XYZ file of C-alpha atoms in Angstrom:
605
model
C -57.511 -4.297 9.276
C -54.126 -4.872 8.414
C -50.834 -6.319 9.764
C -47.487 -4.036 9.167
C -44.284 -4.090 9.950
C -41.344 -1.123 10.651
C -37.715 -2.828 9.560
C -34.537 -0.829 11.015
C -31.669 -1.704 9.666
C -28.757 -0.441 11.906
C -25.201 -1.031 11.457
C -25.055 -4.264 14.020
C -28.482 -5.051 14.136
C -31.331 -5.209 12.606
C -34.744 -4.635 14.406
C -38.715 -5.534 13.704
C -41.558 -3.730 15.187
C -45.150 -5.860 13.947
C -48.028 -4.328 14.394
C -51.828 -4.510 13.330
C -53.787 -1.369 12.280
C -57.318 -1.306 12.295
C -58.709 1.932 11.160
C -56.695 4.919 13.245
C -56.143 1.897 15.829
C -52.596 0.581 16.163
C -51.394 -2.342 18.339
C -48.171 -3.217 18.669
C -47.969 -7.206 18.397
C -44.083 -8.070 18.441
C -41.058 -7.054 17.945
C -37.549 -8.741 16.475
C -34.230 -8.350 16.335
C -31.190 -9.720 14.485
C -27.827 -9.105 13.630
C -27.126 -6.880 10.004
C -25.675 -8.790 7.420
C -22.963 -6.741 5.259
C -22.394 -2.674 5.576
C -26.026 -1.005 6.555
C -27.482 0.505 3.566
C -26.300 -2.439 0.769
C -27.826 -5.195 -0.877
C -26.375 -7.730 1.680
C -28.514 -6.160 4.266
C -32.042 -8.157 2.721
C -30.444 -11.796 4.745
C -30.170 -9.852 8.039
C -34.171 -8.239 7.358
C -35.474 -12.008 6.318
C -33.522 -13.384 10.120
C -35.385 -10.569 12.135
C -38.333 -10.622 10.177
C -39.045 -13.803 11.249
C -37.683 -13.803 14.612
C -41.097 -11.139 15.360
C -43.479 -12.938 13.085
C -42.536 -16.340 14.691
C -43.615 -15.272 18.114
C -47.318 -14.613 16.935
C -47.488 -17.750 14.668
C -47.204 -15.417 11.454
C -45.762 -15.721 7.926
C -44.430 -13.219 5.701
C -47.739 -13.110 3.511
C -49.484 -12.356 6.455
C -48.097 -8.581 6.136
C -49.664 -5.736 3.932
C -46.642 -3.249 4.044
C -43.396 -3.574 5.322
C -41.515 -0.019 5.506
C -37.737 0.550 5.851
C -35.490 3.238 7.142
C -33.028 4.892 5.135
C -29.993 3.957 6.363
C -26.935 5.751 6.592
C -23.777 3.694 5.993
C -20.708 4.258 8.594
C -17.271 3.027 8.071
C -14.368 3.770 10.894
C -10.965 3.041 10.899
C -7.916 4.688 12.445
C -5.656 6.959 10.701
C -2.195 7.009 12.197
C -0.168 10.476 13.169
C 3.558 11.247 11.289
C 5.501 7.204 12.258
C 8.790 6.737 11.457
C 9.180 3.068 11.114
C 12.491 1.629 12.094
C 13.460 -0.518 9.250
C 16.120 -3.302 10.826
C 19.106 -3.882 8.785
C 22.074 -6.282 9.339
C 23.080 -4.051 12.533
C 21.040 -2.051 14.539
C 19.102 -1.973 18.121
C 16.816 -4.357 18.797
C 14.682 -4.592 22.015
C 12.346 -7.532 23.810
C 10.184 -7.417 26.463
C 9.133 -10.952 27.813
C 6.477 -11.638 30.096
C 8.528 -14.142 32.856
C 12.301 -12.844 33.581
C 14.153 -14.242 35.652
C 16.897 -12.943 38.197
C 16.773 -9.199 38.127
C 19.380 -6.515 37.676
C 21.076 -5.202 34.739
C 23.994 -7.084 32.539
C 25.992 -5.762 30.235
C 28.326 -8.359 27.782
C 29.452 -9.917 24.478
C 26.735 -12.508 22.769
C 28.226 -16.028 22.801
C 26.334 -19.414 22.944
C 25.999 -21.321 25.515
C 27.663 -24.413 24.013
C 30.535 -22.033 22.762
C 31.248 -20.890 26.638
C 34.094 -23.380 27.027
C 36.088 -22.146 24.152
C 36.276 -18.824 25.170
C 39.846 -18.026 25.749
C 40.090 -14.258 27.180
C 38.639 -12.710 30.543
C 35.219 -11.056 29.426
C 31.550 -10.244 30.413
C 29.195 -12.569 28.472
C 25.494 -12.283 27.912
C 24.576 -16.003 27.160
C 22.310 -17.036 24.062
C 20.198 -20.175 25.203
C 18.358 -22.111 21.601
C 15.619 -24.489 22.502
C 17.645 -27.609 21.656
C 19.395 -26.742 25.037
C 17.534 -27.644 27.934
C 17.328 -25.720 30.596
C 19.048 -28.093 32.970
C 22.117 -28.439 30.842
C 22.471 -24.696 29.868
C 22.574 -24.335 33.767
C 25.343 -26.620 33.951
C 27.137 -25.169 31.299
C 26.426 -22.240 33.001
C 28.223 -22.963 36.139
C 30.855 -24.872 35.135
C 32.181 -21.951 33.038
C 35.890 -20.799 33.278
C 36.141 -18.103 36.352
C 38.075 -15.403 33.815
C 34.470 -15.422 31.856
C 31.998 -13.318 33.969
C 28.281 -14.042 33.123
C 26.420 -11.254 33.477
C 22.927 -12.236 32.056
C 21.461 -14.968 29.751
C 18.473 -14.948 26.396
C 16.676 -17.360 26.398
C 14.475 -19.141 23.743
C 11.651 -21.133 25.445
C 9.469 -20.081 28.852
C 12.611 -21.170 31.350
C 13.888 -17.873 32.674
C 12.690 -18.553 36.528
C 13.910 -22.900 35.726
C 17.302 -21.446 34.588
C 17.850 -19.039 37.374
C 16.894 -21.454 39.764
C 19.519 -23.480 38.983
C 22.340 -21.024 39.081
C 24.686 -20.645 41.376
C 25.566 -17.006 40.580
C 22.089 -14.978 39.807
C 21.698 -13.449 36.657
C 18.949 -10.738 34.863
C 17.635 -13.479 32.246
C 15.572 -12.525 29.320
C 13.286 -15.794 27.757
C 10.432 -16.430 25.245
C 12.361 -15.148 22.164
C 11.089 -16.907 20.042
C 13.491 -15.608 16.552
C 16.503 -16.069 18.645
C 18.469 -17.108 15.757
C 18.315 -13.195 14.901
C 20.144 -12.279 17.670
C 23.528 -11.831 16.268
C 26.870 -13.026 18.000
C 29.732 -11.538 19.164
C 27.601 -8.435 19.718
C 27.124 -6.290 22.641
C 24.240 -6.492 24.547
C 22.221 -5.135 27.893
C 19.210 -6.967 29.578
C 17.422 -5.637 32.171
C 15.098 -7.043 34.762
C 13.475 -4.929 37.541
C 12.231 -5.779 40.877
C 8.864 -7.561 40.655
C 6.204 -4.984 40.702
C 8.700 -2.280 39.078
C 9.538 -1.607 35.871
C 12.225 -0.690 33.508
C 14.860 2.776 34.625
C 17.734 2.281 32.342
C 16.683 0.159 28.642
C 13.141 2.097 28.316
C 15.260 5.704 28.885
C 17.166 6.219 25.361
C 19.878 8.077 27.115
C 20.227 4.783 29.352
C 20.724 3.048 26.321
C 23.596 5.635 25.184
C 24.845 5.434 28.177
C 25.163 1.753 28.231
C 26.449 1.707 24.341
C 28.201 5.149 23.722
C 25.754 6.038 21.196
C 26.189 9.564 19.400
C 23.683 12.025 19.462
C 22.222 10.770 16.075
C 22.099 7.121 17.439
C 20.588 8.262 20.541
C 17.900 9.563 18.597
C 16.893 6.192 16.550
C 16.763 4.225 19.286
C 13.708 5.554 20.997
C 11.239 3.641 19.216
C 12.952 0.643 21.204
C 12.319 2.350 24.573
C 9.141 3.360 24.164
C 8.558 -0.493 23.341
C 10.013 -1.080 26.873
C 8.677 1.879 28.555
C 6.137 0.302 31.329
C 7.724 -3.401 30.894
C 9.592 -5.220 33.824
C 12.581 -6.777 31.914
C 14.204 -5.912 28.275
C 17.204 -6.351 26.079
C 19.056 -4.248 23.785
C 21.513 -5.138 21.342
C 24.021 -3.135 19.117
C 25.974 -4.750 16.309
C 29.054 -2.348 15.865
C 28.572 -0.602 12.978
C 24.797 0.082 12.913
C 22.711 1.331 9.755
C 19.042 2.032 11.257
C 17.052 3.570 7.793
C 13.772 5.353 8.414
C 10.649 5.655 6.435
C 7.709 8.214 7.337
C 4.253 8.460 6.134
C 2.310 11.528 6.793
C -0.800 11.817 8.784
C -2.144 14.127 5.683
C -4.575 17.151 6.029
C -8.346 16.594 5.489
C -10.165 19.073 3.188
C -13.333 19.659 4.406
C -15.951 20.630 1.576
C -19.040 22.617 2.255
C -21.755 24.225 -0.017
C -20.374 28.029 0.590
C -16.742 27.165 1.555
C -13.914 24.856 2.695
C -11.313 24.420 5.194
C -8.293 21.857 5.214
C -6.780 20.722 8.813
C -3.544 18.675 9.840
C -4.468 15.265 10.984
C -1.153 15.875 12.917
C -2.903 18.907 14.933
C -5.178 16.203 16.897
C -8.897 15.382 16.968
C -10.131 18.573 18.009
C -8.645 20.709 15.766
C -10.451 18.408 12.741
C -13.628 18.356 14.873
C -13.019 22.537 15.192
C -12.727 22.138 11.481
C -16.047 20.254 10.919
C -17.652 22.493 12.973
C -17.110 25.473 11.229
C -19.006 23.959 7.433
C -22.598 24.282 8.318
C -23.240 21.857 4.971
C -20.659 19.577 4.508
C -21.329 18.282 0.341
C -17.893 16.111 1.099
C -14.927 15.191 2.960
C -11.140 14.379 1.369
C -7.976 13.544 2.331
C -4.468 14.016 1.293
C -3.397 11.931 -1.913
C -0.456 9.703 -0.486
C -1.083 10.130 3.274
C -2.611 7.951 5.978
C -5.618 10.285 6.082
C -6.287 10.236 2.299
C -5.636 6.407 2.378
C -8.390 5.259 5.097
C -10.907 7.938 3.030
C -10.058 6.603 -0.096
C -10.786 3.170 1.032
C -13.901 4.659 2.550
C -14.371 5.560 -1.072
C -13.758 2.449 -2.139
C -15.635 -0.246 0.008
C -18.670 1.625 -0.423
C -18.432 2.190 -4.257
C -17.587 -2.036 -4.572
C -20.904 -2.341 -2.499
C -23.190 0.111 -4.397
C -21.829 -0.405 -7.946
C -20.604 3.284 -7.878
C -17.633 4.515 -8.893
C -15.495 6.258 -5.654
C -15.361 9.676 -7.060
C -19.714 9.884 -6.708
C -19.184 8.766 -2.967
C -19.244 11.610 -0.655
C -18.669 11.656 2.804
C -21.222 13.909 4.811
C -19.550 13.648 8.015
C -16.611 12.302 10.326
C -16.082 12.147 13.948
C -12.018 12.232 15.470
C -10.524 11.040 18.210
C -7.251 11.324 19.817
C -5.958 7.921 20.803
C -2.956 5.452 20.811
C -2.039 2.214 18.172
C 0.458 -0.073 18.501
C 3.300 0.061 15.992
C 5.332 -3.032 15.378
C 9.123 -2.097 15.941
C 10.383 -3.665 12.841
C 13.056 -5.915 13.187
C 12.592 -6.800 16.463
C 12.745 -10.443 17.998
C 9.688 -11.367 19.820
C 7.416 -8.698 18.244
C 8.220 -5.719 20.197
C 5.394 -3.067 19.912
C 6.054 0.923 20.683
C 2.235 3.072 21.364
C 2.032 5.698 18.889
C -0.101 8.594 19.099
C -2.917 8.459 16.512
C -6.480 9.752 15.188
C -9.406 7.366 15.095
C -11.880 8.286 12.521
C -15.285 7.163 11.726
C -16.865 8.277 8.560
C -20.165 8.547 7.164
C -21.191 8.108 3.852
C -23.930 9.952 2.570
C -27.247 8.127 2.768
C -28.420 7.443 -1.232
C -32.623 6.741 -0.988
C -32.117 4.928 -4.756
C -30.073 2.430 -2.875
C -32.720 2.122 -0.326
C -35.059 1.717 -3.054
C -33.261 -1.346 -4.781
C -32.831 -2.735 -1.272
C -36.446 -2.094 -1.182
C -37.277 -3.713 -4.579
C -35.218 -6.506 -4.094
C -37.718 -7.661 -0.640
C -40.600 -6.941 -2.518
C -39.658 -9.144 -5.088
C -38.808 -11.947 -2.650
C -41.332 -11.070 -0.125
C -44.232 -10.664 -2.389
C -44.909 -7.989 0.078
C -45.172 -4.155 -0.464
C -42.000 -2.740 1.046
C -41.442 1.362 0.933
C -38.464 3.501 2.098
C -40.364 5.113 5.528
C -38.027 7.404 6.607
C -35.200 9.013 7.598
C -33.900 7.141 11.203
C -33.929 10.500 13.169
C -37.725 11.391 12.430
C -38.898 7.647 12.989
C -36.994 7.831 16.282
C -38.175 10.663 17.556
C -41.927 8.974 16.670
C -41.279 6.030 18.372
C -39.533 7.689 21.556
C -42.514 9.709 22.381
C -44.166 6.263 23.183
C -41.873 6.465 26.209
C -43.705 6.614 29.301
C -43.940 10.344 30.922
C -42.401 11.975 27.370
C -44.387 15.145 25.752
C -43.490 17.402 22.720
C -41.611 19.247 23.211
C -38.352 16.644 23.117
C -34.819 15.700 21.896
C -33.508 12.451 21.206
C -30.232 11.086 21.313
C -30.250 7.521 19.146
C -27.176 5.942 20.162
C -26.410 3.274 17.806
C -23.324 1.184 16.477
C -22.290 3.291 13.656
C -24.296 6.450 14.282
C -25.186 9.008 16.352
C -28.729 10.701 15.429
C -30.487 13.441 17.330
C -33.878 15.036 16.444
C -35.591 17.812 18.201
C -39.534 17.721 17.725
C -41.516 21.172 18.995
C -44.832 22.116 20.390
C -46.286 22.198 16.696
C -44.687 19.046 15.543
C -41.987 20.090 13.471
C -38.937 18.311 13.187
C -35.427 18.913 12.905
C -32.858 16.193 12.402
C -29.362 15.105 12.005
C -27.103 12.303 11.823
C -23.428 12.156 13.036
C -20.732 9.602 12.411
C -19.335 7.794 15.330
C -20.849 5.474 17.905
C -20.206 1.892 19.345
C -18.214 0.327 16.768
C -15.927 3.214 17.043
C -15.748 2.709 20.849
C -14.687 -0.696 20.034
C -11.991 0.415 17.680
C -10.265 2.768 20.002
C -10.533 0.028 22.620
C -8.615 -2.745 20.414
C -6.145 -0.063 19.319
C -5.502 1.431 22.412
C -5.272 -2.316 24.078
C -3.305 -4.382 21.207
C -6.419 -6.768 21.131
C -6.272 -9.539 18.234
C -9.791 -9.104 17.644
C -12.487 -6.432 17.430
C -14.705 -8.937 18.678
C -12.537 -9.517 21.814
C -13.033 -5.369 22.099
C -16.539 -5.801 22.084
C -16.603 -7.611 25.419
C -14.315 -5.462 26.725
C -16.853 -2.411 26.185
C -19.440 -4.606 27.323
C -19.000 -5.913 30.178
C -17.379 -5.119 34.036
C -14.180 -6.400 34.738
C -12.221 -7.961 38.057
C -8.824 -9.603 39.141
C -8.906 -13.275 40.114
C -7.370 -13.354 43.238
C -7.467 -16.801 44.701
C -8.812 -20.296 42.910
C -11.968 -19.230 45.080
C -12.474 -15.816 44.527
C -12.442 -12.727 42.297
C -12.367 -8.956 43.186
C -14.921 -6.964 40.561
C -13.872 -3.229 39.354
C -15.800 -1.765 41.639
C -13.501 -3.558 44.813
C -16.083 -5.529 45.745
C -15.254 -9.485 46.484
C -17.308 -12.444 44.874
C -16.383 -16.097 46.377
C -17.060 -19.451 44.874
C -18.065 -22.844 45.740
C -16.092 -24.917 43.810
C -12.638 -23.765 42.589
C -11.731 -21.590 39.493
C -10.186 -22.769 36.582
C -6.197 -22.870 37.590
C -5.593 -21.216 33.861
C -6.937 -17.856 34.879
C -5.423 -17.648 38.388
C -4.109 -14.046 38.984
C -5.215 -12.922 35.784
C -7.906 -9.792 34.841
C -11.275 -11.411 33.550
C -14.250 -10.334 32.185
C -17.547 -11.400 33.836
C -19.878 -11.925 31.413
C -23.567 -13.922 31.659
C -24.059 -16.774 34.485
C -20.731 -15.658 36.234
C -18.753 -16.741 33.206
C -14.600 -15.617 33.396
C -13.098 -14.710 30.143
C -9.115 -13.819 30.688
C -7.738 -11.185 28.803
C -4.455 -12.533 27.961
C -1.171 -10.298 27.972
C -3.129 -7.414 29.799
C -1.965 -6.805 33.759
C -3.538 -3.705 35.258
C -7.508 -4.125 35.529
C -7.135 -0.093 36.139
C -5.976 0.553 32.487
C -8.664 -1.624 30.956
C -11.037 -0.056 32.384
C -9.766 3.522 32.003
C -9.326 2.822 28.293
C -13.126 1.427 28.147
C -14.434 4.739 30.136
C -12.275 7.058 28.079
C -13.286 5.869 24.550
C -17.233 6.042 25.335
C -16.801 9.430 26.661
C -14.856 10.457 23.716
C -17.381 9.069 21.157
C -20.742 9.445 22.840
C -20.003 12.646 24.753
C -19.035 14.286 22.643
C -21.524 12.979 19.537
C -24.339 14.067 22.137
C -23.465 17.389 22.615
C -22.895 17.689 19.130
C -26.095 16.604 17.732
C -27.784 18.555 20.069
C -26.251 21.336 19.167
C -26.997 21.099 15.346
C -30.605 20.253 16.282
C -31.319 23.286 19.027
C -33.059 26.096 17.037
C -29.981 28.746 18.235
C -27.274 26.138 18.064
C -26.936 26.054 21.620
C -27.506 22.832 23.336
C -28.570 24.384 26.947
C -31.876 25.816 24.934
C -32.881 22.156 24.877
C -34.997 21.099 27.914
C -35.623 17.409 27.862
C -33.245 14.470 25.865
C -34.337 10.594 25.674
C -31.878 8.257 25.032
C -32.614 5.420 22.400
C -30.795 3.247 20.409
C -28.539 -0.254 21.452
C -25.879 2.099 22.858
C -27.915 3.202 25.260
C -28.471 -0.220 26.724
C -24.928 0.060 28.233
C -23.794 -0.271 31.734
C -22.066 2.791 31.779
C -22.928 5.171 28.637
C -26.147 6.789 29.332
C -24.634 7.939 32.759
C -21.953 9.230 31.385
C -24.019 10.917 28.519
C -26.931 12.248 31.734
C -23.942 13.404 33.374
C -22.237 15.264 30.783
C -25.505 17.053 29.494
C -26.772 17.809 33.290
C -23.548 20.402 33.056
C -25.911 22.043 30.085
C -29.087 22.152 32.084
C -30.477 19.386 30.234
C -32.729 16.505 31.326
C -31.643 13.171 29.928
C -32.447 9.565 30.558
C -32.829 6.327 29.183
C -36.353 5.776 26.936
C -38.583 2.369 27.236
C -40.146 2.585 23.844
C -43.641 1.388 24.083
C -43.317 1.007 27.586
C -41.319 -2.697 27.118
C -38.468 -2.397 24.467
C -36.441 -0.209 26.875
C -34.341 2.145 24.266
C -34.231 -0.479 21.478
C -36.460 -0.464 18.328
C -37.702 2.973 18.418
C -36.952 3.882 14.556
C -38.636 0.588 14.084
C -41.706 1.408 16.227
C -42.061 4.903 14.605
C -41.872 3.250 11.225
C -44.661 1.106 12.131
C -46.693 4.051 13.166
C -45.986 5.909 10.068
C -48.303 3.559 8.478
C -50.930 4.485 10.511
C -49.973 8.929 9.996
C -50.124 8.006 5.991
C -53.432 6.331 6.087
C-alpha cells in the first residue's frame, strides 16, 4: 500500500488529487486546490504545489513524507495580451482640438464663444459670446455671481468648470447655460480661444460635438481638419455633454504604428496574415498549418511587439534565450481598446478596433523535469512528469458518472483550451489550444476601460443588476430583490455586481447594465466557442467535429454560470452531446488532470 498524489498545475490554479493504492485498488482520499504562483510551467510554480499540497494532505491529517510518488502534468505555458489594429495617435501641440466628456453637466444645449475667465468677465470691453473658464479657487457661489452680474453686451453662452459644481453653478444662474465640469487640467485650456460645449437632454446623448462634420460646422474646419478631429468625436460618441476647443492656427501631428502581419510557420509550409484583416482571417490562417513548429510577428509592429515580449517573458523565466522559444499556437479575437486621446484635458478616451491574442508557448518536458527535481529535492519525495494535461483529463473524466469510451473532452481552463478524444480501443488523440478564461478577462477589461484585470474577473464571474431604490435592486435577468435594511447611499442608481452573501460591488464610470453584460456574453463566446469547436475538430479522426458523439466538459471554466451553456448550445448545432463532468462523482469539472494523474500510478504499476 501506498499513498500518491496527482499535482495539476494550471495557469490560475493549482489542484491535488491524494489517493491510496493498494495493489490494483485505488481510493481517492482528498483533493486540494490553490492558486499558481508565477507563469504555469516555471520554477515559481513549486510555492503554489507546496500551498495545495497541503491544503489535501491537511484534511486527512497527512504530511508530505507520508507520500510515495507525487506526479506532475506537463504544463503548457499561455501568455495573452492584445495587439492593437493601424492607431493614429493625435499628438497635441500648442493648438489643436481638444474634447471632454464629464460625467455631471449641467444646463443643456449647445454654446458656442471666446474662452475668458471668470474673474476677467468685467474687463471685457466689446459685445461677444463667451464660454466661461471656472479654476477651483473660484467657488461656485461667487463664479455665479460673477456670472450674473456680467455686462449685458457680453452674452454667456456656456461655462468649464474645474471641480464637480456643474448642476451648483447652474442652479444659481439666472440665464441657463450648457456647463461642462470635472476638468481637472483646466489650466490647459487655452484663452482667448474658441470653443463649443454641448450638453444633451438627460437620457440622450451627443448630435453635434461627437459628429466631426458638427465640429466643422461649428469651427469652419477644412477638409484636412475635418479629418483629424475624429479621434475627438469618437471620444464623445455615446457621451451626454462635451467640449471642443480650437486655438486658431492648429498643428495636430500624427504618428501610426502598424498592426504587423503574423508569419505562421509550419513543418511543410507557411503563411503570413494582416493583423489588420481581423481575427478570423489569422484564425483562417492557423487553420490552414496542420503543424505549427512557430509563430512570428512583424519586426517593428504591434503584432511583432506583444510576440516578442511573448518571447521574452518566457525566455527570462526559463533561462532561454527568445530565439529557442517557439510559439505552437495562438487564438484571435476581434475586439475594442481604449486609446487615450493625447492631449486631452480630463483623459478623454476614443474605442479603437483591435485583436486580442493569446499565445502559447510550446510545452518544454526538461523544464518540467527541473520543476520536478527541484520538489524532489525539497520534498524528499519521488516526483515524475505524468503526463500530458489532455490524456490525464480524459482519464480522470471517464470517472464521471454515466461516461463510456467512446468520449471527447473539452478542459476549459484559464490559459488553455485542451480536448482529447479517447476510442473504443483506448487510443488517444490530443491537443492543446491557446485561449481560455484569462483571455475572457482581457477582452472584458479592454473592451470596458477597467483599471484592473482583477476587477474583470468579477465581471466574468458573476451576474449583474441596477440598484434602483436604497431598498432594492433589479438583477440582469429583470427580476427584483428587496432588502430589510437600507443600501449603502454610495451605490444608489449605480450597476453592481452581486457576488457571495448578497454582497454589491459598484462598477464605477459604467451606466448601461445591458453593455456589461453583452461584453461579458460576447467575449466567452468568442474564446470558448470557438476554442471548442476547434479542438474538436483537430481531435475528430476526419477533422469534422459532428463525427464526435459525446463531449464532457472539465476544467475551472466550466464551473461558470454561463459558459458550458453557451459551449452545449453551440455544439448541439453539430449534433454533439455535451455537458458538464463531476469527476469522481464530487469534484464537479475540477481536478480531472489531477485525478487521472493519480490513477496513472495505479496503470504504471
Amino acid at each position: 500500500m501506498k499513498y500518491v498524489a496527482g499535482v495539476d498545475i494550471g495557469n490560475a490554479t493549482t489542484e491535488v488529487a491524494l489517493a491510496k493504492i493498494d495493489g490494483t485498488d485505488l481510493t481517492f482520499l482528498a483533493s486540494g486546490i490553490g492558486p499558481t504562483t508565477g507563469i504555469k510551467g516555471t520554477l515559481q510554480n513549486i510555492s503554489g504545489v507546496f500551498m495545495s499540497l497541503k491544503n489535501a494532505l491537511e484534511k486527512v491529517g497527512m504530511d508530505y513524507s507520508d507520500l510515495a510518488e507525487i506526479r506532475i502534468n506537463e504544463a503548457a505555458p499561455v501568455i495573452g495580451d492584445v495587439a492593437m489594429e493601424t492607431i493614429s495617435e493625435t499628438v497635441i501641440t500648442e493648438s489643436t482640438v481638444i474634447g471632454h466628456n464629464p460625467s455631471t453637466p449641467g444646463g443643456t444645449g449647445i454654446g458656442v464663444g471666446t474662452s475668458v475667465l471668470v474673474t476677467e468677465l468685467s474687463k471685457i470691453k466689446e459685445a461677444k459670446d463667451v464660454i466661461v473658464i471656472v479654476p477651483d479657487k473660484v467657488g461656485f457661489a461667487q463664479a455665479a455671481t460673477l456670472m450674473n452680474q456680467a455686462k449685458e453686451n457680453i452674452n454667456i453662452t456656456g461655462a468649464i468648470v474645474q471641480a464637480d459644481d456643474g448642476v451648483l453653478l447652474n442652479n444659481r444662474l439666472d440665464k441657463k447655460i450648457p456647463i461642462i465640469d470635472e476638468v481637472a487640467m483646466i489650466e490647459k485650456v487655452p484663452l482667448g480661444m474658441t470653443c463649443a460645449i454641448e450638453v444633451a437632454q438627460q437620457g440622450s446623448i451627443l448630435s453635434t460635438l461627437s459628429n466631426p462634420y458638427g465640429i466643422a460646422t461649428v469651427f469652419h474646419l477644412n477638409s484636412e481638419e475635418t479629418k483629424r478631429v475624429v479621434p475627438i468625436a469618437r471620444s464623445l460618441i455615446g457621451a451626454r455633454s462635451g467640449v471642443v476647443i480650437k486655438t486658431p492656427t492648429g498643428d495636430v501631428k500624427e504618428r501610426s504604428i502598424k498592426a504587423g502581419t503574423i508569419n505562421i510557420i509550419g513543418l511543410k509550409k507557411e503563411v503570413d496574415v494582416d493583423v489588420d484583416e481581423g481575427a478570423d482571417k489569422i484564425m483562417e490562417a492557423i487553420s490552414v498549418i496542420q503543424d505549427i513548429d512557430d509563430i512570428q510577428g512583424e519586426t517593428g509592429t504591434n503584432a511583432g511587439n506583444m510576440l516578442n515580449n511573448v518571447r521574452r517573458v518566457m525566455a527570462g523565466l526559463t533561462n532561454k534565450e527568445p530565439k529557442d522559444i517557439k510559439i505552437q499556437d495562438l487564438l484571435a479575437v476581434d475586439t475594442f481598446n481604449p486609446q487615450k486621446v493625447v492631449g486631452g484635458i480630463a483623459d478623454e478616451f476614443a474605442l479603437e478596433n483591435a485583436v486580442g491574442i493569446a499565445a502559447m508557448v510550446k510545452s518544454d518536458r526538461l523544464q518540467m523535469e527541473m520543476i520536478a527535481n527541484v520538489l524532489t529535492e525539497k520534498l524528499k519525495v519521488p516526483v515524475y512528469v505524468g503526463g500530458v494535461e489532455a490524456d490525464m483529463a480524459i482519464k480522470g473524466a471517464l470517472t464521471t458518472p454515466g461516461t463510456s469510451v467512446p468520449l471527447a473532452i473539452v478542459d476549459m481552463g484559464a490559459g488553455s483550451t485542451d480536448a482529447s478524444i479517447i476510442n473504443r480501443e483506448g487510443k488517444v488523440k490530443l491537443v492543446h489550444l491557446a485561449g481560455a478564461g484569462n483571455m475572457v478577462s482581457l477582452l472584458i477589461q479592454s473592451e470596458l476601460g477597467l483599471d484592473t484585470i482583477e476587477l474583470a474577473e468579477d465581471v466574468k464571474k458573476y451576474t449583474l443588476a441596477k440598484v434602483e431604490s436604497l431598498f432594492h435592486i433589479r438583477h440582469e435577468n429583470g427580476t427584483v430583490q428587496f432588502f430589510d435594511k437600507p443600501l449603502d447611499p454610495s451605490i444608489f442608481a449605480k450597476v453592481v455586481l452581486v457576488k457571495e452573501n448578497d454582497e454589491l460591488v459598484p462598477l464605477d464610470g459604467v451606466e448601461s447594465l445591458e453593455k456589461v453584460k453583452q461584453v461579458r456574453m460576447d467575449a466567452k463566446k468568442k474564446v470558448f466557442v470557438r476554442n471548442a469547436i476547434r479542438s474538436l475538430a483537430k481531435v475528430s479522426p476526419t477533422g469534422n467535429p459532428r463525427d464526435i458523439q459525446f463531449v464532457v466538459m472539465v476544467g475551472g471554466s466550466a464551473l461558470d454560470f454561463e459558459i458550458p451553456n453557451f459551449v452545449t448550445d453551440a455544439l448541439a448545432d453539430y449534433d454533439i452531446v455535451a455537458g458538464r463532468g463531476n469527476i469522481r462523482g464530487c469534484e464537479g469539472p475540477r481536478n480531472a488532470v489531477a485525478t487521472g494523474l493519480a490513477m496513472a500510478c495505479v496503470t504504471e504499476e
